[in-house]
PDB file of C-alpha atoms in Angstrom:
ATOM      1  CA  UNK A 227      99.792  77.929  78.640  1.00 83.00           C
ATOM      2  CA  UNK A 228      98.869  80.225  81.362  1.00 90.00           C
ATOM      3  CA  UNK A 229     101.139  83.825  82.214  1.00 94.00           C
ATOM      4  CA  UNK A 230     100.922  84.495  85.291  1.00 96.00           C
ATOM      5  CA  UNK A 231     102.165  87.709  86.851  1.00 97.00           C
ATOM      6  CA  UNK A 232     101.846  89.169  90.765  1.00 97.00           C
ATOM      7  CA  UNK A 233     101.757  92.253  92.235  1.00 97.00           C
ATOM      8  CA  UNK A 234     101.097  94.155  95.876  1.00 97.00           C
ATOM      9  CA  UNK A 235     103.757  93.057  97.799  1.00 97.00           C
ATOM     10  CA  UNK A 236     106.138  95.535  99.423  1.00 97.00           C
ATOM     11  CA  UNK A 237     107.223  96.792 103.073  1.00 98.00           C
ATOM     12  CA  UNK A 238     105.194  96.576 105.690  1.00 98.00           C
ATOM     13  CA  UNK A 239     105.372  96.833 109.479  1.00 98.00           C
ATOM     14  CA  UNK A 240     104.633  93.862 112.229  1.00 98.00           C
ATOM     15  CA  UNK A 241     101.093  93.962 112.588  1.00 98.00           C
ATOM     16  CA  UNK A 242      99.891  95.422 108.929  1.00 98.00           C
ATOM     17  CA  UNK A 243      98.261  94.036 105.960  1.00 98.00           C
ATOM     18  CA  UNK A 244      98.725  93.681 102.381  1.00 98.00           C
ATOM     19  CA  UNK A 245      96.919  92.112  99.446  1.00 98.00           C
ATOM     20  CA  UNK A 246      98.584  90.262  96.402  1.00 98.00           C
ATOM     21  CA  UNK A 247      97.245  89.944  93.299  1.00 98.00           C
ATOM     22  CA  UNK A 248      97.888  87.879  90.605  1.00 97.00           C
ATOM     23  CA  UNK A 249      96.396  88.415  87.020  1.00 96.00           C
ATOM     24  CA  UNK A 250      96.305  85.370  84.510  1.00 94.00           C
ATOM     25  CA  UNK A 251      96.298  85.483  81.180  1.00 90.00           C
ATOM     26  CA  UNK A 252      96.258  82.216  78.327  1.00 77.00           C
ATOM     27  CA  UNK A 253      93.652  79.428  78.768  1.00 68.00           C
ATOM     28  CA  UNK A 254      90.225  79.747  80.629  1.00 83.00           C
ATOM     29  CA  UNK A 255      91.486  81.127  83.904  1.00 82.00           C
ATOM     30  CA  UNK A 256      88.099  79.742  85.970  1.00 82.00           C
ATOM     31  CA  UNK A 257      89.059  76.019  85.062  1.00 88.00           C
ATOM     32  CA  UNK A 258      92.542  76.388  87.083  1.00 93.00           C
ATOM     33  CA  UNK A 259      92.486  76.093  91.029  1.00 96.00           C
ATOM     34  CA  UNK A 260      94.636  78.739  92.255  1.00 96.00           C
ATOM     35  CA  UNK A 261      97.440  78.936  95.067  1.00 97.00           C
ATOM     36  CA  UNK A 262      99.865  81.028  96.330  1.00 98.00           C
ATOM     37  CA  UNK A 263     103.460  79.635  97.909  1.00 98.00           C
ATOM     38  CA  UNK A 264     106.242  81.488  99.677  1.00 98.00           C
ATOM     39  CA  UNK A 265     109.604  80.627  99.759  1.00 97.00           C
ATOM     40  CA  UNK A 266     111.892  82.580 102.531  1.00 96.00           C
ATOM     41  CA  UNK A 267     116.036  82.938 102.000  1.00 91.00           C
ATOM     42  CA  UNK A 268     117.441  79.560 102.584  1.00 93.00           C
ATOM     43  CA  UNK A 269     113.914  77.804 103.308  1.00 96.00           C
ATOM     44  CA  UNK A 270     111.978  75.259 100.717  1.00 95.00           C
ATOM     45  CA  UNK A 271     109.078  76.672  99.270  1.00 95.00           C
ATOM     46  CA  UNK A 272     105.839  76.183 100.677  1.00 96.00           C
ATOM     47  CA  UNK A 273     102.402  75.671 100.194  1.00 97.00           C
ATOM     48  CA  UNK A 274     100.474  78.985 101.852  1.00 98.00           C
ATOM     49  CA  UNK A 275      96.807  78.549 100.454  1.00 98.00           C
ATOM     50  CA  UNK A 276      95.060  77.444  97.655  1.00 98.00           C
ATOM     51  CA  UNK A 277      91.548  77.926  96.459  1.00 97.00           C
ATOM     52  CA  UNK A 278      89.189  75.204  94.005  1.00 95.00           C
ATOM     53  CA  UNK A 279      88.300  76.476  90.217  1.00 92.00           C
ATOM     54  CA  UNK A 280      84.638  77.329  91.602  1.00 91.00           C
ATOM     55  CA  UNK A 281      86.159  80.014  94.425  1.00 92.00           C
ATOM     56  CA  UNK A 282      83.885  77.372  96.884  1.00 95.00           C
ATOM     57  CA  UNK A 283      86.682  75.644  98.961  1.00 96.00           C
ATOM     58  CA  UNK A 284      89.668  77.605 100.265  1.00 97.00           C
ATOM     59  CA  UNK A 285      92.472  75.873 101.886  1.00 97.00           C
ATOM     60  CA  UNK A 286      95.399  77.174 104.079  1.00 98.00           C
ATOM     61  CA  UNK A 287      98.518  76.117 106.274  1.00 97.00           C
ATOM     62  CA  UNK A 288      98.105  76.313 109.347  1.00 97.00           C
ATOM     63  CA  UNK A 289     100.631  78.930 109.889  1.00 97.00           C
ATOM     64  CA  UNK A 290      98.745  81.524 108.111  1.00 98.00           C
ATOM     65  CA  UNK A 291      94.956  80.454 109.194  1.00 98.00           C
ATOM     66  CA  UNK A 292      92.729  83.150 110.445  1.00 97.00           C
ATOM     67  CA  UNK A 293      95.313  85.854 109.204  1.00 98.00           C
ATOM     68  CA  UNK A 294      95.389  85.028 105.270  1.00 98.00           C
ATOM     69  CA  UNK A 295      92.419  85.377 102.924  1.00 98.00           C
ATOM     70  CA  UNK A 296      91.980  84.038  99.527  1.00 98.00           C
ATOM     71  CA  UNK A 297      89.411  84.630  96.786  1.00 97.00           C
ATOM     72  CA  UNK A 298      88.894  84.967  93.252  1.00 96.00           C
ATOM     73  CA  UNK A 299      87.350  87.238  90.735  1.00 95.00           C
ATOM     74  CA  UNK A 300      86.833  84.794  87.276  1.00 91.00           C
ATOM     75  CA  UNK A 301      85.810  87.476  85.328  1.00 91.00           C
ATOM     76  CA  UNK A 302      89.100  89.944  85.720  1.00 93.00           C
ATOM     77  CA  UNK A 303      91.109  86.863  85.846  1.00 94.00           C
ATOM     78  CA  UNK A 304      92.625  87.432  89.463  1.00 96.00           C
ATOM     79  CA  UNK A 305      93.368  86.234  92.327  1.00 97.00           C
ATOM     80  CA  UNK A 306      94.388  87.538  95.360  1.00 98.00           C
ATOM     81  CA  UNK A 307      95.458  87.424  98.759  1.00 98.00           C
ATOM     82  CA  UNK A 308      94.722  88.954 101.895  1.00 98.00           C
ATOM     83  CA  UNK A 309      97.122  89.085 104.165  1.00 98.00           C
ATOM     84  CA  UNK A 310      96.259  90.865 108.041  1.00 98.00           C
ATOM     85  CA  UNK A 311      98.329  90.352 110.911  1.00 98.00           C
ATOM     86  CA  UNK A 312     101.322  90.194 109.641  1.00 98.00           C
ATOM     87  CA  UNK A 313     104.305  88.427 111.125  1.00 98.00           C
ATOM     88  CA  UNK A 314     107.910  89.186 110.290  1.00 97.00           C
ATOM     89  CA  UNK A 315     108.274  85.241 110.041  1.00 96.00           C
ATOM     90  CA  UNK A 316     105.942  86.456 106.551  1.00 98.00           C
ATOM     91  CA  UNK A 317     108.935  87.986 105.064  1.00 98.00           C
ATOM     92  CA  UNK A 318     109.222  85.876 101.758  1.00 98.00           C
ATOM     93  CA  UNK A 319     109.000  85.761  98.119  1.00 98.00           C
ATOM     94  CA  UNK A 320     105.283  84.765  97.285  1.00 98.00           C
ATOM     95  CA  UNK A 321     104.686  82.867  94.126  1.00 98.00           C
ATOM     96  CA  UNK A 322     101.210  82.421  92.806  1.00 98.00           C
ATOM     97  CA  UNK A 323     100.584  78.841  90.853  1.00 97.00           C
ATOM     98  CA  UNK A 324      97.542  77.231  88.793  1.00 96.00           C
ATOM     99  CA  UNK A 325      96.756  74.263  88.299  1.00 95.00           C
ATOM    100  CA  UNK A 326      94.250  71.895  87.575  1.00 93.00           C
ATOM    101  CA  UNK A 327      93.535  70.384  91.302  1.00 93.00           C
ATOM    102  CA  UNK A 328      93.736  72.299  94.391  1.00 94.00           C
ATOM    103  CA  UNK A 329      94.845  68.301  95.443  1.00 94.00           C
ATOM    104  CA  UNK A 330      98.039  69.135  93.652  1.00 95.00           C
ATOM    105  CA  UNK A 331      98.660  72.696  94.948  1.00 96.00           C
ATOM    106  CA  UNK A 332      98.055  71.292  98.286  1.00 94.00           C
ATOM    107  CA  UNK A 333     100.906  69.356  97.773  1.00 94.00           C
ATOM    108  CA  UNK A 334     103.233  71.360  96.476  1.00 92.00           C
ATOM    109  CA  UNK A 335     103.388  71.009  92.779  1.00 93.00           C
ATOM    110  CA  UNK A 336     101.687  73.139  89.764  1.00 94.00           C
ATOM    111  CA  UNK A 337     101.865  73.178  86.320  1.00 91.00           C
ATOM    112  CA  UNK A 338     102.200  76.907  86.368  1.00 95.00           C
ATOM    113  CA  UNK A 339     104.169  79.454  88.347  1.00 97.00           C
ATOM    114  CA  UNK A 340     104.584  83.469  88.616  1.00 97.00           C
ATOM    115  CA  UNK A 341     107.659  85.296  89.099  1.00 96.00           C
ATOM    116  CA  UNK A 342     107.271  86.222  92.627  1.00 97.00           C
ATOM    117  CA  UNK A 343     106.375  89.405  94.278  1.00 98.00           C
ATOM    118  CA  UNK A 344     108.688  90.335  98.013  1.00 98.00           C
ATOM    119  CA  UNK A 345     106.888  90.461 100.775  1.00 98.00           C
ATOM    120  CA  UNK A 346     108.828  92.110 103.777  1.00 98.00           C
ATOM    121  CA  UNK A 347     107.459  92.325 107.408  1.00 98.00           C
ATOM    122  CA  UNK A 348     109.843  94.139 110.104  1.00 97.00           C
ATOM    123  CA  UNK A 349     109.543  94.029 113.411  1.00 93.00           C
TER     124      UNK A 349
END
């Protein structure tokens, strides 16, 4: 089992940043690829980036590219997000996930799943 539990989200004007993280805890955190989704009132939940077991290949949608940063620290067990340049379309619930492909995360499914920090842009 892995626990999974985010933090850093909040209010935050058009225009400003934030950084997530997300702190695992249960089996060897640096064999999991990591993701994070989002999932906006009355929308599916989607895939916003992922990133492989190593912290060598990062992947993102394309909605978020060049605005969203994700890394990893394997030795505090954490991942997190960078998000600059943010977009009141943001405004979502953002769900970290591991698993063990980034293949699957890219695709939507995980064997594990935070809670969910909010994540509010206004305009």
């Amino acid at each position: 089992q892995v626990q999974l539990v985010e933090s850093g989200g909040g209010l935050v004007q058009a225009g400003g940043s934030l950084r997530l993280s997300c702190a695992a805890s249960g089996r060897t955190f640096s064999s999991y690829a990591m993701g994070w989704f989002r999932q906006a009132p009355g929308k599916e939940r989607e895939f916003v980036t992922a990133i492989s077991w190593t912290g060598y290949s990062t992947y993102y949608a394309d909605s978020v590219k060049g605005r969203f940063t994700i890394s990893r620290d394997n030795a505090r067990n954490t991942v997190y997000l960078q998000m600059n340049s943010l977009k009141p379309e943001d405004t979502a619930v953002y769900v970290c996930a591991a698993d063990v492909s980034s293949s699957r995360l890219k695709a939507g499914t995980s064997d594990y799943w935070g809670q969910g920090t909010q994540v509010t842009v206004s305009s």
